PDB file of C-alpha atoms and ligand atoms in Angstrom:
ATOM      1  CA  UNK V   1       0.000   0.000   0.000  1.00  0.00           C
ATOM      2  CA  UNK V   2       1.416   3.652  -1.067  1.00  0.00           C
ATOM      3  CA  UNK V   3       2.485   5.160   2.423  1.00  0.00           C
ATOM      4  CA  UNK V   4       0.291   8.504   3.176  1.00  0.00           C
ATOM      5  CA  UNK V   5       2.413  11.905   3.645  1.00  0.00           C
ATOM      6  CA  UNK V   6       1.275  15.031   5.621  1.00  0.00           C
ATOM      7  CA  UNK V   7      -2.879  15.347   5.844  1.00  0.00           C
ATOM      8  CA  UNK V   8      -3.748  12.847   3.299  1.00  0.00           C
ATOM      9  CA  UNK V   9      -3.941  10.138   5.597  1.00  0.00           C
ATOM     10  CA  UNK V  10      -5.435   6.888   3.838  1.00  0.00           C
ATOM     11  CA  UNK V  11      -9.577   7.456   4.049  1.00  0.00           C
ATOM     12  CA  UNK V  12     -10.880   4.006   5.973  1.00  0.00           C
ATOM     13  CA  UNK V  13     -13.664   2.411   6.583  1.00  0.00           C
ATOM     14  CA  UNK V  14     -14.462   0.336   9.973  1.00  0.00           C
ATOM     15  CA  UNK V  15     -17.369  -2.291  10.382  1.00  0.00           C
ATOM     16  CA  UNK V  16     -18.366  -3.414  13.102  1.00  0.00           C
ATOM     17  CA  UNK V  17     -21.009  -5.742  14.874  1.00  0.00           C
ATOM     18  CA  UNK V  18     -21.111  -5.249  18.419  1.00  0.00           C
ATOM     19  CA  UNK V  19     -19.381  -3.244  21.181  1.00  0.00           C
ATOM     20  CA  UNK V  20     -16.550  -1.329  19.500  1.00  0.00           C
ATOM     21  CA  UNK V  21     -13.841  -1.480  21.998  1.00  0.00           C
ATOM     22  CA  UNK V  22     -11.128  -2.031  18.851  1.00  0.00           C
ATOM     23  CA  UNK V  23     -13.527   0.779  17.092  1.00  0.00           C
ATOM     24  CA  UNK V  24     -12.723   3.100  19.570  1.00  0.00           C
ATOM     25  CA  UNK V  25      -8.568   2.424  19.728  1.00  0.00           C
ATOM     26  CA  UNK V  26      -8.348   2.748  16.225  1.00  0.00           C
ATOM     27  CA  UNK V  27     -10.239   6.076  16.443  1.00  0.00           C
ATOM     28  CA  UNK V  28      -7.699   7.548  18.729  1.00  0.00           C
ATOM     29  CA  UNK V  29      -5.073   6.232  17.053  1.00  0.00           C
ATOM     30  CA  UNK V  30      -6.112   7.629  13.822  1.00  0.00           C
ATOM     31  CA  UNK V  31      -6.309  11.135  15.542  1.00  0.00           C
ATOM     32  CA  UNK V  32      -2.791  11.173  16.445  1.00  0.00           C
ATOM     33  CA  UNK V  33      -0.123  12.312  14.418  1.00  0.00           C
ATOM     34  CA  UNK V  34       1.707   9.453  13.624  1.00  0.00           C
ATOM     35  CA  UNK V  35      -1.308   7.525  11.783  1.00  0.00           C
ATOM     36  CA  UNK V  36      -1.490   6.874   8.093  1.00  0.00           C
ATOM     37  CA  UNK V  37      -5.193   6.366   8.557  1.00  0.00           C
ATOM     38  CA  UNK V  38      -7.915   8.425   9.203  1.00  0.00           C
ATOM     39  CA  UNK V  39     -11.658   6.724   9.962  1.00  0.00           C
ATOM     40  CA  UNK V  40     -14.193   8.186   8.083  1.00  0.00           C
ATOM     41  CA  UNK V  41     -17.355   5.782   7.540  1.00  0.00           C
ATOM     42  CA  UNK V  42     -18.238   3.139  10.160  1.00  0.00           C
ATOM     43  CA  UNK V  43     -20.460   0.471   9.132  1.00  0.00           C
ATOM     44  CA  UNK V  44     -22.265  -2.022  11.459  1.00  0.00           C
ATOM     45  CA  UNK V  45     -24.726  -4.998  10.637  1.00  0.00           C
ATOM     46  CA  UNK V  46     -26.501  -4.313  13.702  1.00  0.00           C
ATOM     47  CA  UNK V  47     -28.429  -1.085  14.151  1.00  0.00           C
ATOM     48  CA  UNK V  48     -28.427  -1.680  18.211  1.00  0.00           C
ATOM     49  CA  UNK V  49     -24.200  -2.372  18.042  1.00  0.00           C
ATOM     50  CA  UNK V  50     -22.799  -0.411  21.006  1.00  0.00           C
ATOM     51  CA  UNK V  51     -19.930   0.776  18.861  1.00  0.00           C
ATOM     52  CA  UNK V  52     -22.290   3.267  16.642  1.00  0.00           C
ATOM     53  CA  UNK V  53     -22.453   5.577  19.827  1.00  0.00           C
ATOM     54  CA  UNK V  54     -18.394   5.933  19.063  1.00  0.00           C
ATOM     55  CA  UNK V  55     -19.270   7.148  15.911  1.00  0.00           C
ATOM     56  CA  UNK V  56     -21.746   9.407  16.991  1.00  0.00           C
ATOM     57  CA  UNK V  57     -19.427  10.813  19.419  1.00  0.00           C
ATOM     58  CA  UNK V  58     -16.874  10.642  17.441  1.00  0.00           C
ATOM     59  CA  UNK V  59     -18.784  12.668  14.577  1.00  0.00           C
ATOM     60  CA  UNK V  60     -17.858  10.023  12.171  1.00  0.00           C
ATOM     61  CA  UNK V  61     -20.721   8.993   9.395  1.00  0.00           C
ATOM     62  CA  UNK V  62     -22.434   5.554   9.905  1.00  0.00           C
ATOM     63  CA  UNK V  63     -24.369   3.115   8.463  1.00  0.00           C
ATOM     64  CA  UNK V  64     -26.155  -0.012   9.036  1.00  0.00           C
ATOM     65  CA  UNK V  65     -26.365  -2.797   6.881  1.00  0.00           C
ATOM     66  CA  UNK V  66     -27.946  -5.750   8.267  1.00  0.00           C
ATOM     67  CA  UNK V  67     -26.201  -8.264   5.470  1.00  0.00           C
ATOM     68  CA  UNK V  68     -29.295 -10.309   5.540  1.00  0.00           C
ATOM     69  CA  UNK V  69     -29.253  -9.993   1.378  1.00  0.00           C
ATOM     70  CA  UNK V  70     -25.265  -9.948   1.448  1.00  0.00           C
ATOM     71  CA  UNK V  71     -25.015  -9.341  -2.274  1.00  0.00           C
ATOM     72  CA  UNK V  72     -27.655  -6.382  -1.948  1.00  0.00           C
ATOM     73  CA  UNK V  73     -25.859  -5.122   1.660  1.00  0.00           C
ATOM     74  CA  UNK V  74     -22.189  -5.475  -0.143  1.00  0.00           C
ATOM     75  CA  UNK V  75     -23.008  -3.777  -3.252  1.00  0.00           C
ATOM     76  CA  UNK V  76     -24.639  -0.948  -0.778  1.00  0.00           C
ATOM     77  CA  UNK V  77     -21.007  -0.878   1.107  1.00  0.00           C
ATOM     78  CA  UNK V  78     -19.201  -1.035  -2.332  1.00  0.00           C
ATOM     79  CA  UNK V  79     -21.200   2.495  -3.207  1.00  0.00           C
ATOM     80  CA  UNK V  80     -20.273   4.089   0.343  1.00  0.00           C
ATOM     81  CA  UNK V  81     -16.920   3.025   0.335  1.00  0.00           C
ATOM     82  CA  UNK V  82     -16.494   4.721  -3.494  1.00  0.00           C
ATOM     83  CA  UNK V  83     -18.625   8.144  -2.788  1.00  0.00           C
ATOM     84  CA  UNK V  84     -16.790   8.378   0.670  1.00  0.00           C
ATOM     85  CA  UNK V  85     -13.089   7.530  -1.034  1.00  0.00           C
ATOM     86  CA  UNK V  86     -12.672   5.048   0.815  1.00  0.00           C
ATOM     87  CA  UNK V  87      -9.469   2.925   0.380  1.00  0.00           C
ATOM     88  CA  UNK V  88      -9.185   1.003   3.369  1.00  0.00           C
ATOM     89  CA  UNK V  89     -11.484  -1.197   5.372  1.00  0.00           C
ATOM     90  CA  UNK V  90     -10.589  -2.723   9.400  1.00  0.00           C
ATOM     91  CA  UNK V  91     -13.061  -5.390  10.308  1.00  0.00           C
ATOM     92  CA  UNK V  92     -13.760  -4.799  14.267  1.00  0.00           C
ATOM     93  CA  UNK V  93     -15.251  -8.066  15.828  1.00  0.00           C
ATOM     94  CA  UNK V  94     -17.524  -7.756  12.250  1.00  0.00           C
ATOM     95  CA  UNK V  95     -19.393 -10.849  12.461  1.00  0.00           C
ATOM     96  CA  UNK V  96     -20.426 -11.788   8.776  1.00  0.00           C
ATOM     97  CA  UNK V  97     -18.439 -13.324   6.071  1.00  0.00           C
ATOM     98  CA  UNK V  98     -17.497 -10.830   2.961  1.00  0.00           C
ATOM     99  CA  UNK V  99     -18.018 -12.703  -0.438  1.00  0.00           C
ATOM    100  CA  UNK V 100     -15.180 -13.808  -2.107  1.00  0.00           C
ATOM    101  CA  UNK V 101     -16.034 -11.048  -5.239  1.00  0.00           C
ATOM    102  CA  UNK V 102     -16.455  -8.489  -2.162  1.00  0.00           C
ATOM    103  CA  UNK V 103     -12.804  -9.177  -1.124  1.00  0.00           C
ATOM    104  CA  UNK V 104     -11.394  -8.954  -4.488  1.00  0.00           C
ATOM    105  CA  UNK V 105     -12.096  -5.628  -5.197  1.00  0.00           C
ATOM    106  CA  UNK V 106     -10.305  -4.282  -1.918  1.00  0.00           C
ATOM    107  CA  UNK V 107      -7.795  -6.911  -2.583  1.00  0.00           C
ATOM    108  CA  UNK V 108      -5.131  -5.984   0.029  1.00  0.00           C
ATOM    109  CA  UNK V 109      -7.037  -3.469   1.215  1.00  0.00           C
ATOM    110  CA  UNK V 110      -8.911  -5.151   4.002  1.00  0.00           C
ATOM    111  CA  UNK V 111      -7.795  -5.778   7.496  1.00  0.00           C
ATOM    112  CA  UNK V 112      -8.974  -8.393  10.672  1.00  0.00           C
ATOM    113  CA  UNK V 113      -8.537  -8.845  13.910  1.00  0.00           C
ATOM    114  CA  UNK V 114      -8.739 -12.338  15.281  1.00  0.00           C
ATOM    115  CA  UNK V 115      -8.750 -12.960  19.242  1.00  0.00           C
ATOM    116  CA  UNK V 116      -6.053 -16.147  19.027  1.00  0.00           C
ATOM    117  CA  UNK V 117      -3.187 -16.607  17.880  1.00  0.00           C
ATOM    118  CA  UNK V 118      -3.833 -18.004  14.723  1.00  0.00           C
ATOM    119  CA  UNK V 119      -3.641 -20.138  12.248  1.00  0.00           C
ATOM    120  CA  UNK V 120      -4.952 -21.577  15.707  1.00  0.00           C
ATOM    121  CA  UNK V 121      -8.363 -21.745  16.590  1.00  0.00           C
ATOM    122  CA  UNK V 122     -10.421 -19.667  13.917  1.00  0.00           C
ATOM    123  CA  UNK V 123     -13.889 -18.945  14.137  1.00  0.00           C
ATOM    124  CA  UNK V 124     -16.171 -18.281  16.865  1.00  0.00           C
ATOM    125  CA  UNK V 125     -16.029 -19.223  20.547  1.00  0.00           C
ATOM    126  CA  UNK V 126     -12.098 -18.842  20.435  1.00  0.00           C
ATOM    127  CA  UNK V 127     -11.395 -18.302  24.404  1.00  0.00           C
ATOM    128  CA  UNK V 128     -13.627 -21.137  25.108  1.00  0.00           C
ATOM    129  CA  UNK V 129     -11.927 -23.778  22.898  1.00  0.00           C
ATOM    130  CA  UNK V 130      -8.576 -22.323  23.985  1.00  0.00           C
ATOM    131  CA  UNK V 131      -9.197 -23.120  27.720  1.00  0.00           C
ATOM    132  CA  UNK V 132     -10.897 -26.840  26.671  1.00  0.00           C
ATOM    133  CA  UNK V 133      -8.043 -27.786  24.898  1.00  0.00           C
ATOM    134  CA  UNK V 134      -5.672 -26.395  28.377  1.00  0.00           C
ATOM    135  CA  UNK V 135      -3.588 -24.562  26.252  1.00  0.00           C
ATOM    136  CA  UNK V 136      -0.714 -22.411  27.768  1.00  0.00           C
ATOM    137  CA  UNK V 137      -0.741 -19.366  25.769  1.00  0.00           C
ATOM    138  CA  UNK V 138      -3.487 -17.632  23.764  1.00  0.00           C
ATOM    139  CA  UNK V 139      -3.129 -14.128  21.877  1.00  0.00           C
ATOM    140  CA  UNK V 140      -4.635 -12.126  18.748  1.00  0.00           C
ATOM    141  CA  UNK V 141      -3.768 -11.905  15.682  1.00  0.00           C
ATOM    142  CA  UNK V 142      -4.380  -8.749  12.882  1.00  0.00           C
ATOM    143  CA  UNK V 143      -4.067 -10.458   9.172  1.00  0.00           C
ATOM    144  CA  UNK V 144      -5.530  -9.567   5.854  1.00  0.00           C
ATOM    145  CA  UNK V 145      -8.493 -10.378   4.802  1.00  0.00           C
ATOM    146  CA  UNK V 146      -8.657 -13.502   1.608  1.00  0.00           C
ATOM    147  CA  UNK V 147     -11.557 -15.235   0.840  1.00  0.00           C
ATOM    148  CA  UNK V 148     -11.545 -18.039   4.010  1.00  0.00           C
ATOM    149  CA  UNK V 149     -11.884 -17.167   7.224  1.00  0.00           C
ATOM    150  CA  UNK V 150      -9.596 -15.683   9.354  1.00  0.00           C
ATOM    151  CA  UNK V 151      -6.844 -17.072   7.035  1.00  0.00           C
ATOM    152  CA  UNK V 152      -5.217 -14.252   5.273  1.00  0.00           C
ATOM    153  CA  UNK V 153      -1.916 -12.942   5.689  1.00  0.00           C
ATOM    154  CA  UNK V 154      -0.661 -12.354   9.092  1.00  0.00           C
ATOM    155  CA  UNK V 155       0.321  -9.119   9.753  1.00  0.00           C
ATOM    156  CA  UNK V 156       1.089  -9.246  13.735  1.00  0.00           C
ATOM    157  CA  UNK V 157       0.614 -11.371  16.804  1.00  0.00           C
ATOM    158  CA  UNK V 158       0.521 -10.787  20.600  1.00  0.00           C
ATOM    159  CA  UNK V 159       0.819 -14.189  22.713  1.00  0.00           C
ATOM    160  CA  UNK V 160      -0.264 -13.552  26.274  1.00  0.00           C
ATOM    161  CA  UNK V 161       0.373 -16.481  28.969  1.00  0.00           C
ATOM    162  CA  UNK V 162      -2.928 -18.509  30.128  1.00  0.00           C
ATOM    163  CA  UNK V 163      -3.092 -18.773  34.228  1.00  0.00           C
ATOM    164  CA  UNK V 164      -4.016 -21.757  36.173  1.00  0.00           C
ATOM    165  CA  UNK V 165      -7.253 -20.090  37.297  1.00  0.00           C
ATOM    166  CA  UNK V 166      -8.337 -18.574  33.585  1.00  0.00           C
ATOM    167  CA  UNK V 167     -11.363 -17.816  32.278  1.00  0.00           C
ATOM    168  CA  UNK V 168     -12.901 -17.102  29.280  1.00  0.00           C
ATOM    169  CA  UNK V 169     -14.318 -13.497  31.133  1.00  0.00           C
ATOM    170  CA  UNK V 170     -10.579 -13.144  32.030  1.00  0.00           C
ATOM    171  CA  UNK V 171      -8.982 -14.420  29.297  1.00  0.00           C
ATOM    172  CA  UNK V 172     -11.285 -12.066  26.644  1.00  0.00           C
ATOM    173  CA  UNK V 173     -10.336  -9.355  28.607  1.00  0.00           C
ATOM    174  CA  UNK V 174      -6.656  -9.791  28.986  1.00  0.00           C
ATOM    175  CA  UNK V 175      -6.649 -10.116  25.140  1.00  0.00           C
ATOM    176  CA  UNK V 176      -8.831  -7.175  24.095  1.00  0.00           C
ATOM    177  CA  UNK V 177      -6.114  -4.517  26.372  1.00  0.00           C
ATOM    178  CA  UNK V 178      -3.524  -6.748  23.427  1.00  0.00           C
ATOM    179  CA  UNK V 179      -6.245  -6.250  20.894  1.00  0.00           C
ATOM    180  CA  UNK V 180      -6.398  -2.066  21.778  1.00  0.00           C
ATOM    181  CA  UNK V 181      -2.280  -2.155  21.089  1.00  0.00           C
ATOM    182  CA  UNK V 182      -1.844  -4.112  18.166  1.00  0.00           C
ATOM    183  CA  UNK V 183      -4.274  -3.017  15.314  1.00  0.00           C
ATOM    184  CA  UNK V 184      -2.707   0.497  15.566  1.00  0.00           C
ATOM    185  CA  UNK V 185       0.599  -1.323  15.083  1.00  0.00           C
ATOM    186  CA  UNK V 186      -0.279  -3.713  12.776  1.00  0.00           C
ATOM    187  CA  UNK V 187      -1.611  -0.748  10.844  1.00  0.00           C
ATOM    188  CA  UNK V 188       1.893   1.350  11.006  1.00  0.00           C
ATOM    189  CA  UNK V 189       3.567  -2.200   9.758  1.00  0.00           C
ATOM    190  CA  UNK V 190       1.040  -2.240   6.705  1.00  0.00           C
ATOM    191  CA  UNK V 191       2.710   1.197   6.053  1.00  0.00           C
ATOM    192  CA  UNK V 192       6.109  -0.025   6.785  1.00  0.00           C
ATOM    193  CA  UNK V 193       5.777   3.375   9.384  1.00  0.00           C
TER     194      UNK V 193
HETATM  195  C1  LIG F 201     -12.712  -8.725  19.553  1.00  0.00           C
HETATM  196  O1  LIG F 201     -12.195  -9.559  20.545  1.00  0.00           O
HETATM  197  C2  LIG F 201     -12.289  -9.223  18.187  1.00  0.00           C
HETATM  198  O2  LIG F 201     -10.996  -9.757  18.150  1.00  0.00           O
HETATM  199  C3  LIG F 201     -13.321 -10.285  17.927  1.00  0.00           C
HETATM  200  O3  LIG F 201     -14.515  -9.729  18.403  1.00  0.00           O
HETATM  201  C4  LIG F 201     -14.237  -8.846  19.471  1.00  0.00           C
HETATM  202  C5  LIG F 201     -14.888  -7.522  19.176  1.00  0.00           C
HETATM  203  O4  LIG F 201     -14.793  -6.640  20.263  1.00  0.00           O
HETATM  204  N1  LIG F 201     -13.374 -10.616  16.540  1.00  0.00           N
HETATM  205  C6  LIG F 201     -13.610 -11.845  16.095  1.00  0.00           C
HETATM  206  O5  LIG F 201     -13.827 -12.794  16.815  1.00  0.00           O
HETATM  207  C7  LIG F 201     -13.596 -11.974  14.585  1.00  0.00           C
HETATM  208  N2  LIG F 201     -13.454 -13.318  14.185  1.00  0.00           N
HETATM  209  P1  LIG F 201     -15.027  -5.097  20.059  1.00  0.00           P
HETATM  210  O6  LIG F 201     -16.382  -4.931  19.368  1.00  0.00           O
HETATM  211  O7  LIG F 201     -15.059  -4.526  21.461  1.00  0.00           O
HETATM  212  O8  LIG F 201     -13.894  -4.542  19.243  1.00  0.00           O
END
């Protein structure tokens, strides 16, 4: 990706499903000086999504698309994302699958973050399977987006240790402060910043 100079910082999308927490540290981070990014439409599937109040606060334009049609919702994202100049797109605990055709026109454009350290344990109910299987360490992961899930390039990783008396409440939570830390630096690596 062409590294952004001065005040044209690269114009970025972020969709969300849910709470926002990564939402929010990617919003601060693209408000400091050092970002290559700025956040300028945020997208959710879910119209109640906690993370829409960020935007609202924020004062960044949102949408919701509920992805129940996915080819109607994605070719309703592909017309934001090209009237809004949009050249960039961070998936933030976004829930749905983006077609493959979806993904090929942002082709290296498109960013994830997964809570484990992956190509271990993709999908949903990560923590939980972690602690079943007694593993030692856990982490997140920020990759690009391909076509199959939470299998694209990896970009970064955090490992944090597992403790005897772990849970997945404790667990999520000691990987979300990892989450906040990494997508801003994954981001600067995209960059090579
Ligand atoms: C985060 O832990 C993120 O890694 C995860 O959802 C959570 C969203 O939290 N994403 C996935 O599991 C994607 N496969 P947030 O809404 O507070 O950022």
């Amino acid at each position: 990706m062409v590294p952004s100079t001065g005040y044209n910082k690269i114009r970025t999308a972020v969709l969300i499903s849910g709470r926002g927490s990564n939402l929010k540290s990617l919003i601060k981070f693209s408000r400091s000086s050092q970002s290559p990014i700025s956040i300028d439409f945020v997208i959710s599937n879910k119209s109640k999504a906690d993370g829409l109040n960020y935007a609202k606060k924020f004062k960044i334009k949102k949408k919701i698309l509920n992805f129940k049609n996915k080819n109607l919702s994605e070719k309703k994202l592909l017309s934001i994302l090209k009237i809004n100049n949009i050249n960039m797109i961070c998936l933030a605990g976004f829930m749905k699958i983006l077609s493959k055709n979806f993904i090929k026109k942002f082709k290296g454009k498109i960013l994830n973050i997964h809570p484990s350290l992956l190509p271990k344990y993709k999908g949903l109910n990560t923590h939980k399977r972690v602690l079943n299987n007694k593993e030692k360490y856990s982490g997140c992961t920020v990759h690009f987006v391909n076509s199959r899930l939470d299998s694209g390039k990896i970009i970064l990783q955090k490992k944090v240790k597992i403790s005897k008396k772990e849970t997945v409440a404790s667990l999520s939570k000691k990987i979300l402060v990892q989450e906040h830390k990494l997508y801003p630096k994954a981001i600067l690596k995209v960059f090579n910043l």
